[in-house]
């Protein structure tokens, strides 16, 4: 048996030698097509895009969007002097920071920063929002002080029947403080996630435009004028930030923006769609795939661009999730009701420990602090009301323009 096996192996080796030598002479095929495979064919010449028309469209877009308009809910909390705008020039999360803003925010001496913060106290949105609640708490404390002065229930010197200890109020305050911290932390996490999603959108648009301009408008290391497909994709990217902002903030319109950067028929069709940002991503996807079918985009580059578009679609989905799913309202209502009970019992405990003016002062200060923390969580919970989406939409449009202009220069 072993002898037969050895003879069979020898015959197999002799038969396979010509096949091996023949295969060594053949060239190895690449997994991806060579460079000439995706260059423009003579039957489909490369169409040059109108870069000047694109830049004029962006100028028209910037002329349409010169002022940030807050949502109606946020405008009601801002100073009426600014007609919905920010009445002061203090650094705010509603604007992107620059070097000058950071200098104004943290570059001042500590004493000057404290003085400026205290002197602008009345402009605070938190202060204006909690003033009615603080006034109600002080009013209740005043009524209780009047009742206490005319009643024998709490007066130990007059043989009072009720004795109040601050232990219960302390235990309740600890639990309410934990609830407020938990709710505020969840609100801030929503704000941080929303800002990260918009930052990712800016990054993806930059990468998409740079990738498309590099593969379509570069041949053998030489720059070519932007192609029609690159300019068309730039128009879609320039409008993307504005349609996403309109999707997330009440009162924004998209018809004028789409009409400024896109042809009239296409702009009207997009404006009539149920979900304009998703439809816009679909237009980008079809534009990239059309270039891939013509052989102008290699397979591995098309895969990367498609992945960028998929990530951009996930950004839209993440923003919609944050907008449509708030912190459970039951939690917010429980915090408000618990805080109201605690503030109602606060003057009952303080009235026997402090003089009447100090009781009113501590009730006002304590209610301002606790109600202010609760209001802070409310204002931050809807992150798209305070995010600087106006400036970030301009950044996205400018990123698309920069990629094409840098390619043309």
PDB file of N, CA and C in Angstrom, residues 316-404:
ATOM      1  N   UNK A 316     -28.589  61.903  11.188  1.00  0.00           N
ATOM      2  CA  UNK A 316     -29.983  62.353  11.119  1.00  0.00           C
ATOM      3  C   UNK A 316     -30.849  61.523  12.055  1.00  0.00           C
ATOM      4  N   UNK A 317     -30.662  60.207  12.043  1.00  0.00           N
ATOM      5  CA  UNK A 317     -31.443  59.355  12.924  1.00  0.00           C
ATOM      6  C   UNK A 317     -31.190  59.628  14.391  1.00  0.00           C
ATOM      7  N   UNK A 318     -29.927  59.894  14.754  1.00  0.00           N
ATOM      8  CA  UNK A 318     -29.620  60.221  16.145  1.00  0.00           C
ATOM      9  C   UNK A 318     -30.251  61.526  16.589  1.00  0.00           C
ATOM     10  N   UNK A 319     -30.238  62.527  15.725  1.00  0.00           N
ATOM     11  CA  UNK A 319     -30.888  63.801  16.070  1.00  0.00           C
ATOM     12  C   UNK A 319     -32.397  63.629  16.215  1.00  0.00           C
ATOM     13  N   UNK A 320     -32.998  62.858  15.329  1.00  0.00           N
ATOM     14  CA  UNK A 320     -34.439  62.621  15.432  1.00  0.00           C
ATOM     15  C   UNK A 320     -34.782  61.853  16.705  1.00  0.00           C
ATOM     16  N   UNK A 321     -33.913  60.937  17.110  1.00  0.00           N
ATOM     17  CA  UNK A 321     -34.163  60.189  18.353  1.00  0.00           C
ATOM     18  C   UNK A 321     -34.122  61.113  19.556  1.00  0.00           C
ATOM     19  N   UNK A 322     -33.137  61.994  19.616  1.00  0.00           N
ATOM     20  CA  UNK A 322     -33.059  62.924  20.738  1.00  0.00           C
ATOM     21  C   UNK A 322     -34.244  63.880  20.762  1.00  0.00           C
ATOM     22  N   UNK A 323     -34.686  64.307  19.590  1.00  0.00           N
ATOM     23  CA  UNK A 323     -35.806  65.246  19.536  1.00  0.00           C
ATOM     24  C   UNK A 323     -37.122  64.571  19.933  1.00  0.00           C
ATOM     25  N   UNK A 324     -37.324  63.335  19.504  1.00  0.00           N
ATOM     26  CA  UNK A 324     -38.610  62.675  19.706  1.00  0.00           C
ATOM     27  C   UNK A 324     -38.724  61.956  21.039  1.00  0.00           C
ATOM     28  N   UNK A 325     -37.613  61.719  21.736  1.00  0.00           N
ATOM     29  CA  UNK A 325     -37.645  60.939  22.983  1.00  0.00           C
ATOM     30  C   UNK A 325     -37.010  61.743  24.114  1.00  0.00           C
ATOM     31  N   UNK A 326     -37.800  62.476  24.880  1.00  0.00           N
ATOM     32  CA  UNK A 326     -37.245  63.273  25.987  1.00  0.00           C
ATOM     33  C   UNK A 326     -36.962  62.397  27.202  1.00  0.00           C
ATOM     34  N   UNK A 327     -36.440  63.024  28.235  1.00  0.00           N
ATOM     35  CA  UNK A 327     -36.364  62.353  29.540  1.00  0.00           C
ATOM     36  C   UNK A 327     -37.793  62.040  29.973  1.00  0.00           C
ATOM     37  N   UNK A 328     -38.051  60.862  30.545  1.00  0.00           N
ATOM     38  CA  UNK A 328     -39.436  60.509  30.893  1.00  0.00           C
ATOM     39  C   UNK A 328     -40.146  61.628  31.648  1.00  0.00           C
ATOM     40  N   UNK A 329     -41.261  62.128  31.124  1.00  0.00           N
ATOM     41  CA  UNK A 329     -41.957  63.241  31.793  1.00  0.00           C
ATOM     42  C   UNK A 329     -42.391  62.912  33.212  1.00  0.00           C
ATOM     43  N   UNK A 330     -42.607  61.636  33.515  1.00  0.00           N
ATOM     44  CA  UNK A 330     -42.977  61.262  34.883  1.00  0.00           C
ATOM     45  C   UNK A 330     -41.898  61.678  35.875  1.00  0.00           C
ATOM     46  N   UNK A 331     -40.644  61.522  35.477  1.00  0.00           N
ATOM     47  CA  UNK A 331     -39.550  61.919  36.349  1.00  0.00           C
ATOM     48  C   UNK A 331     -39.561  63.430  36.575  1.00  0.00           C
ATOM     49  N   UNK A 332     -39.763  64.191  35.501  1.00  0.00           N
ATOM     50  CA  UNK A 332     -39.790  65.646  35.631  1.00  0.00           C
ATOM     51  C   UNK A 332     -40.952  66.106  36.513  1.00  0.00           C
ATOM     52  N   UNK A 333     -42.099  65.501  36.331  1.00  0.00           N
ATOM     53  CA  UNK A 333     -43.247  65.893  37.154  1.00  0.00           C
ATOM     54  C   UNK A 333     -43.039  65.543  38.623  1.00  0.00           C
ATOM     55  N   UNK A 334     -42.410  64.397  38.873  1.00  0.00           N
ATOM     56  CA  UNK A 334     -42.163  64.013  40.271  1.00  0.00           C
ATOM     57  C   UNK A 334     -41.181  64.981  40.935  1.00  0.00           C
ATOM     58  N   UNK A 335     -40.178  65.430  40.191  1.00  0.00           N
ATOM     59  CA  UNK A 335     -39.230  66.402  40.741  1.00  0.00           C
ATOM     60  C   UNK A 335     -39.940  67.696  41.104  1.00  0.00           C
ATOM     61  N   UNK A 336     -40.813  68.185  40.230  1.00  0.00           N
ATOM     62  CA  UNK A 336     -41.522  69.448  40.487  1.00  0.00           C
ATOM     63  C   UNK A 336     -42.444  69.312  41.689  1.00  0.00           C
ATOM     64  N   UNK A 337     -43.181  68.228  41.772  1.00  0.00           N
ATOM     65  CA  UNK A 337     -44.118  68.057  42.877  1.00  0.00           C
ATOM     66  C   UNK A 337     -43.391  67.894  44.206  1.00  0.00           C
ATOM     67  N   UNK A 338     -42.305  67.134  44.209  1.00  0.00           N
ATOM     68  CA  UNK A 338     -41.534  66.966  45.445  1.00  0.00           C
ATOM     69  C   UNK A 338     -40.925  68.290  45.885  1.00  0.00           C
ATOM     70  N   UNK A 339     -40.416  69.049  44.915  1.00  0.00           N
ATOM     71  CA  UNK A 339     -39.816  70.342  45.240  1.00  0.00           C
ATOM     72  C   UNK A 339     -40.867  71.317  45.768  1.00  0.00           C
ATOM     73  N   UNK A 340     -42.077  71.267  45.229  1.00  0.00           N
ATOM     74  CA  UNK A 340     -43.144  72.147  45.715  1.00  0.00           C
ATOM     75  C   UNK A 340     -43.508  71.821  47.164  1.00  0.00           C
ATOM     76  N   UNK A 341     -43.616  70.534  47.496  1.00  0.00           N
ATOM     77  CA  UNK A 341     -43.906  70.148  48.879  1.00  0.00           C
ATOM     78  C   UNK A 341     -42.797  70.599  49.823  1.00  0.00           C
ATOM     79  N   UNK A 342     -41.566  70.468  49.368  1.00  0.00           N
ATOM     80  CA  UNK A 342     -40.427  70.831  50.213  1.00  0.00           C
ATOM     81  C   UNK A 342     -40.398  72.340  50.460  1.00  0.00           C
ATOM     82  N   UNK A 343     -40.677  73.134  49.434  1.00  0.00           N
ATOM     83  CA  UNK A 343     -40.688  74.582  49.604  1.00  0.00           C
ATOM     84  C   UNK A 343     -41.869  75.049  50.459  1.00  0.00           C
ATOM     85  N   UNK A 344     -42.989  74.309  50.436  1.00  0.00           N
ATOM     86  CA  UNK A 344     -44.120  74.665  51.285  1.00  0.00           C
ATOM     87  C   UNK A 344     -43.811  74.475  52.758  1.00  0.00           C
ATOM     88  N   UNK A 345     -43.023  73.457  53.069  1.00  0.00           N
ATOM     89  CA  UNK A 345     -42.684  73.186  54.474  1.00  0.00           C
ATOM     90  C   UNK A 345     -41.453  73.956  54.942  1.00  0.00           C
ATOM     91  N   UNK A 346     -40.735  74.602  54.017  1.00  0.00           N
ATOM     92  CA  UNK A 346     -39.515  75.317  54.407  1.00  0.00           C
ATOM     93  C   UNK A 346     -39.786  76.437  55.412  1.00  0.00           C
ATOM     94  N   UNK A 347     -40.746  77.333  55.202  1.00  0.00           N
ATOM     95  CA  UNK A 347     -40.967  78.384  56.217  1.00  0.00           C
ATOM     96  C   UNK A 347     -41.486  77.832  57.540  1.00  0.00           C
ATOM     97  N   UNK A 348     -42.139  76.681  57.530  1.00  0.00           N
ATOM     98  CA  UNK A 348     -42.622  76.089  58.777  1.00  0.00           C
ATOM     99  C   UNK A 348     -41.464  75.753  59.710  1.00  0.00           C
ATOM    100  N   UNK A 349     -40.352  75.315  59.147  1.00  0.00           N
ATOM    101  CA  UNK A 349     -39.177  74.957  59.945  1.00  0.00           C
ATOM    102  C   UNK A 349     -38.355  76.194  60.296  1.00  0.00           C
ATOM    103  N   UNK A 350     -38.237  77.138  59.366  1.00  0.00           N
ATOM    104  CA  UNK A 350     -37.379  78.294  59.601  1.00  0.00           C
ATOM    105  C   UNK A 350     -38.006  79.333  60.530  1.00  0.00           C
ATOM    106  N   UNK A 351     -39.331  79.348  60.640  1.00  0.00           N
ATOM    107  CA  UNK A 351     -39.976  80.412  61.378  1.00  0.00           C
ATOM    108  C   UNK A 351     -39.632  80.403  62.857  1.00  0.00           C
ATOM    109  N   UNK A 352     -39.335  79.253  63.407  1.00  0.00           N
ATOM    110  CA  UNK A 352     -38.971  79.204  64.818  1.00  0.00           C
ATOM    111  C   UNK A 352     -37.496  79.353  65.075  1.00  0.00           C
ATOM    112  N   UNK A 353     -36.687  79.391  63.991  1.00  0.00           N
ATOM    113  CA  UNK A 353     -35.243  79.450  64.140  1.00  0.00           C
ATOM    114  C   UNK A 353     -34.654  80.810  63.802  1.00  0.00           C
ATOM    115  N   UNK A 354     -35.311  81.575  62.929  1.00  0.00           N
ATOM    116  CA  UNK A 354     -34.769  82.838  62.433  1.00  0.00           C
ATOM    117  C   UNK A 354     -35.802  83.939  62.588  1.00  0.00           C
ATOM    118  N   UNK A 355     -35.333  85.160  62.479  1.00  0.00           N
ATOM    119  CA  UNK A 355     -36.240  86.311  62.498  1.00  0.00           C
ATOM    120  C   UNK A 355     -37.017  86.369  61.195  1.00  0.00           C
ATOM    121  N   UNK A 356     -38.170  87.032  61.162  1.00  0.00           N
ATOM    122  CA  UNK A 356     -38.988  87.081  59.931  1.00  0.00           C
ATOM    123  C   UNK A 356     -38.248  87.572  58.686  1.00  0.00           C
ATOM    124  N   UNK A 357     -37.431  88.646  58.728  1.00  0.00           N
ATOM    125  CA  UNK A 357     -36.721  89.045  57.502  1.00  0.00           C
ATOM    126  C   UNK A 357     -35.765  87.968  56.995  1.00  0.00           C
ATOM    127  N   UNK A 358     -35.071  87.294  57.943  1.00  0.00           N
ATOM    128  CA  UNK A 358     -34.164  86.232  57.518  1.00  0.00           C
ATOM    129  C   UNK A 358     -34.923  85.035  56.964  1.00  0.00           C
ATOM    130  N   UNK A 359     -36.104  84.763  57.504  1.00  0.00           N
ATOM    131  CA  UNK A 359     -36.915  83.670  56.969  1.00  0.00           C
ATOM    132  C   UNK A 359     -37.264  83.944  55.504  1.00  0.00           C
ATOM    133  N   UNK A 360     -37.699  85.160  55.214  1.00  0.00           N
ATOM    134  CA  UNK A 360     -38.044  85.513  53.834  1.00  0.00           C
ATOM    135  C   UNK A 360     -36.817  85.453  52.920  1.00  0.00           C
ATOM    136  N   UNK A 361     -35.671  85.903  53.438  1.00  0.00           N
ATOM    137  CA  UNK A 361     -34.455  85.866  52.623  1.00  0.00           C
ATOM    138  C   UNK A 361     -34.045  84.437  52.300  1.00  0.00           C
ATOM    139  N   UNK A 362     -34.037  83.561  53.304  1.00  0.00           N
ATOM    140  CA  UNK A 362     -33.605  82.184  53.070  1.00  0.00           C
ATOM    141  C   UNK A 362     -34.606  81.427  52.204  1.00  0.00           C
ATOM    142  N   UNK A 363     -35.887  81.719  52.346  1.00  0.00           N
ATOM    143  CA  UNK A 363     -36.874  81.083  51.464  1.00  0.00           C
ATOM    144  C   UNK A 363     -36.648  81.517  50.017  1.00  0.00           C
ATOM    145  N   UNK A 364     -36.387  82.820  49.800  1.00  0.00           N
ATOM    146  CA  UNK A 364     -36.149  83.311  48.438  1.00  0.00           C
ATOM    147  C   UNK A 364     -34.874  82.718  47.850  1.00  0.00           C
ATOM    148  N   UNK A 365     -33.789  82.704  48.631  1.00  0.00           N
ATOM    149  CA  UNK A 365     -32.520  82.189  48.120  1.00  0.00           C
ATOM    150  C   UNK A 365     -32.598  80.688  47.844  1.00  0.00           C
ATOM    151  N   UNK A 366     -33.192  79.944  48.774  1.00  0.00           N
ATOM    152  CA  UNK A 366     -33.270  78.491  48.598  1.00  0.00           C
ATOM    153  C   UNK A 366     -34.160  78.121  47.422  1.00  0.00           C
ATOM    154  N   UNK A 367     -35.295  78.785  47.305  1.00  0.00           N
ATOM    155  CA  UNK A 367     -36.177  78.486  46.174  1.00  0.00           C
ATOM    156  C   UNK A 367     -35.520  78.876  44.854  1.00  0.00           C
ATOM    157  N   UNK A 368     -34.766  79.979  44.819  1.00  0.00           N
ATOM    158  CA  UNK A 368     -34.072  80.369  43.590  1.00  0.00           C
ATOM    159  C   UNK A 368     -33.050  79.300  43.189  1.00  0.00           C
ATOM    160  N   UNK A 369     -32.309  78.789  44.158  1.00  0.00           N
ATOM    161  CA  UNK A 369     -31.271  77.798  43.837  1.00  0.00           C
ATOM    162  C   UNK A 369     -31.901  76.502  43.339  1.00  0.00           C
ATOM    163  N   UNK A 370     -32.860  75.978  44.078  1.00  0.00           N
ATOM    164  CA  UNK A 370     -33.429  74.675  43.733  1.00  0.00           C
ATOM    165  C   UNK A 370     -34.294  74.752  42.478  1.00  0.00           C
ATOM    166  N   UNK A 371     -35.156  75.745  42.394  1.00  0.00           N
ATOM    167  CA  UNK A 371     -35.983  75.888  41.199  1.00  0.00           C
ATOM    168  C   UNK A 371     -35.115  76.240  39.992  1.00  0.00           C
ATOM    169  N   UNK A 372     -34.030  76.991  40.209  1.00  0.00           N
ATOM    170  CA  UNK A 372     -33.121  77.309  39.110  1.00  0.00           C
ATOM    171  C   UNK A 372     -32.430  76.072  38.557  1.00  0.00           C
ATOM    172  N   UNK A 373     -32.044  75.145  39.434  1.00  0.00           N
ATOM    173  CA  UNK A 373     -31.443  73.900  38.951  1.00  0.00           C
ATOM    174  C   UNK A 373     -32.448  73.104  38.126  1.00  0.00           C
ATOM    175  N   UNK A 374     -33.698  73.056  38.600  1.00  0.00           N
ATOM    176  CA  UNK A 374     -34.725  72.341  37.842  1.00  0.00           C
ATOM    177  C   UNK A 374     -34.971  73.008  36.492  1.00  0.00           C
ATOM    178  N   UNK A 375     -35.006  74.341  36.457  1.00  0.00           N
ATOM    179  CA  UNK A 375     -35.214  75.059  35.203  1.00  0.00           C
ATOM    180  C   UNK A 375     -34.024  74.897  34.269  1.00  0.00           C
ATOM    181  N   UNK A 376     -32.827  74.813  34.821  1.00  0.00           N
ATOM    182  CA  UNK A 376     -31.643  74.572  33.989  1.00  0.00           C
ATOM    183  C   UNK A 376     -31.758  73.250  33.249  1.00  0.00           C
ATOM    184  N   UNK A 377     -32.219  72.206  33.943  1.00  0.00           N
ATOM    185  CA  UNK A 377     -32.424  70.930  33.268  1.00  0.00           C
ATOM    186  C   UNK A 377     -33.488  71.004  32.192  1.00  0.00           C
ATOM    187  N   UNK A 378     -34.532  71.811  32.424  1.00  0.00           N
ATOM    188  CA  UNK A 378     -35.590  71.960  31.426  1.00  0.00           C
ATOM    189  C   UNK A 378     -35.067  72.643  30.171  1.00  0.00           C
ATOM    190  N   UNK A 379     -34.280  73.707  30.338  1.00  0.00           N
ATOM    191  CA  UNK A 379     -33.785  74.445  29.176  1.00  0.00           C
ATOM    192  C   UNK A 379     -32.771  73.650  28.367  1.00  0.00           C
ATOM    193  N   UNK A 380     -32.050  72.745  29.027  1.00  0.00           N
ATOM    194  CA  UNK A 380     -31.017  71.972  28.337  1.00  0.00           C
ATOM    195  C   UNK A 380     -31.583  70.682  27.750  1.00  0.00           C
ATOM    196  N   UNK A 381     -32.724  70.234  28.260  1.00  0.00           N
ATOM    197  CA  UNK A 381     -33.263  68.943  27.833  1.00  0.00           C
ATOM    198  C   UNK A 381     -33.570  68.921  26.334  1.00  0.00           C
ATOM    199  N   UNK A 382     -34.080  70.026  25.787  1.00  0.00           N
ATOM    200  CA  UNK A 382     -34.296  70.108  24.348  1.00  0.00           C
ATOM    201  C   UNK A 382     -33.056  70.757  23.744  1.00  0.00           C
ATOM    202  N   UNK A 383     -32.047  69.966  23.343  1.00  0.00           N
ATOM    203  CA  UNK A 383     -30.752  70.560  22.977  1.00  0.00           C
ATOM    204  C   UNK A 383     -30.790  71.383  21.703  1.00  0.00           C
ATOM    205  N   UNK A 384     -31.726  71.119  20.810  1.00  0.00           N
ATOM    206  CA  UNK A 384     -31.709  71.796  19.515  1.00  0.00           C
ATOM    207  C   UNK A 384     -32.265  73.209  19.589  1.00  0.00           C
ATOM    208  N   UNK A 385     -32.794  73.594  20.751  1.00  0.00           N
ATOM    209  CA  UNK A 385     -33.191  74.988  20.942  1.00  0.00           C
ATOM    210  C   UNK A 385     -32.008  75.888  21.270  1.00  0.00           C
ATOM    211  N   UNK A 386     -30.943  75.316  21.828  1.00  0.00           N
ATOM    212  CA  UNK A 386     -29.819  76.141  22.267  1.00  0.00           C
ATOM    213  C   UNK A 386     -28.529  75.837  21.516  1.00  0.00           C
ATOM    214  N   UNK A 387     -28.495  74.778  20.720  1.00  0.00           N
ATOM    215  CA  UNK A 387     -27.288  74.507  19.942  1.00  0.00           C
ATOM    216  C   UNK A 387     -27.070  75.588  18.886  1.00  0.00           C
ATOM    217  N   UNK A 388     -25.832  75.939  18.592  1.00  0.00           N
ATOM    218  CA  UNK A 388     -25.563  76.941  17.543  1.00  0.00           C
ATOM    219  C   UNK A 388     -25.680  76.337  16.149  1.00  0.00           C
ATOM    220  N   UNK A 389     -26.850  75.805  15.818  1.00  0.00           N
ATOM    221  CA  UNK A 389     -27.044  75.154  14.516  1.00  0.00           C
ATOM    222  C   UNK A 389     -26.964  76.156  13.367  1.00  0.00           C
ATOM    223  N   UNK A 390     -27.289  77.415  13.640  1.00  0.00           N
ATOM    224  CA  UNK A 390     -27.180  78.442  12.606  1.00  0.00           C
ATOM    225  C   UNK A 390     -25.740  78.556  12.114  1.00  0.00           C
ATOM    226  N   UNK A 391     -24.811  78.666  13.044  1.00  0.00           N
ATOM    227  CA  UNK A 391     -23.402  78.784  12.659  1.00  0.00           C
ATOM    228  C   UNK A 391     -22.861  77.477  12.102  1.00  0.00           C
ATOM    229  N   UNK A 392     -23.285  76.345  12.655  1.00  0.00           N
ATOM    230  CA  UNK A 392     -22.778  75.065  12.160  1.00  0.00           C
ATOM    231  C   UNK A 392     -23.302  74.771  10.756  1.00  0.00           C
ATOM    232  N   UNK A 393     -24.511  75.207  10.422  1.00  0.00           N
ATOM    233  CA  UNK A 393     -25.000  75.056   9.052  1.00  0.00           C
ATOM    234  C   UNK A 393     -24.168  75.887   8.088  1.00  0.00           C
ATOM    235  N   UNK A 394     -23.771  77.095   8.511  1.00  0.00           N
ATOM    236  CA  UNK A 394     -22.864  77.893   7.681  1.00  0.00           C
ATOM    237  C   UNK A 394     -21.512  77.202   7.534  1.00  0.00           C
ATOM    238  N   UNK A 395     -21.034  76.557   8.593  1.00  0.00           N
ATOM    239  CA  UNK A 395     -19.755  75.844   8.515  1.00  0.00           C
ATOM    240  C   UNK A 395     -19.837  74.702   7.509  1.00  0.00           C
ATOM    241  N   UNK A 396     -20.949  73.970   7.502  1.00  0.00           N
ATOM    242  CA  UNK A 396     -21.108  72.864   6.559  1.00  0.00           C
ATOM    243  C   UNK A 396     -21.109  73.383   5.122  1.00  0.00           C
ATOM    244  N   UNK A 397     -21.842  74.465   4.871  1.00  0.00           N
ATOM    245  CA  UNK A 397     -21.873  75.031   3.520  1.00  0.00           C
ATOM    246  C   UNK A 397     -20.494  75.542   3.102  1.00  0.00           C
ATOM    247  N   UNK A 398     -19.791  76.183   4.018  1.00  0.00           N
ATOM    248  CA  UNK A 398     -18.447  76.688   3.699  1.00  0.00           C
ATOM    249  C   UNK A 398     -17.468  75.545   3.468  1.00  0.00           C
ATOM    250  N   UNK A 399     -17.629  74.432   4.174  1.00  0.00           N
ATOM    251  CA  UNK A 399     -16.751  73.276   3.967  1.00  0.00           C
ATOM    252  C   UNK A 399     -16.916  72.708   2.565  1.00  0.00           C
ATOM    253  N   UNK A 400     -18.162  72.636   2.093  1.00  0.00           N
ATOM    254  CA  UNK A 400     -18.391  72.166   0.724  1.00  0.00           C
ATOM    255  C   UNK A 400     -17.770  73.116  -0.295  1.00  0.00           C
ATOM    256  N   UNK A 401     -17.894  74.410  -0.058  1.00  0.00           N
ATOM    257  CA  UNK A 401     -17.306  75.384  -0.985  1.00  0.00           C
ATOM    258  C   UNK A 401     -15.784  75.318  -0.950  1.00  0.00           C
ATOM    259  N   UNK A 402     -15.200  75.201   0.241  1.00  0.00           N
ATOM    260  CA  UNK A 402     -13.737  75.180   0.348  1.00  0.00           C
ATOM    261  C   UNK A 402     -13.140  73.989  -0.398  1.00  0.00           C
ATOM    262  N   UNK A 403     -13.808  72.836  -0.329  1.00  0.00           N
ATOM    263  CA  UNK A 403     -13.281  71.651  -1.002  1.00  0.00           C
ATOM    264  C   UNK A 403     -13.236  71.853  -2.506  1.00  0.00           C
ATOM    265  N   UNK A 404     -14.254  72.487  -3.074  1.00  0.00           N
ATOM    266  CA  UNK A 404     -14.275  72.715  -4.514  1.00  0.00           C
ATOM    267  C   UNK A 404     -13.339  73.838  -4.934  1.00  0.00           C
TER     268      UNK A 404
END
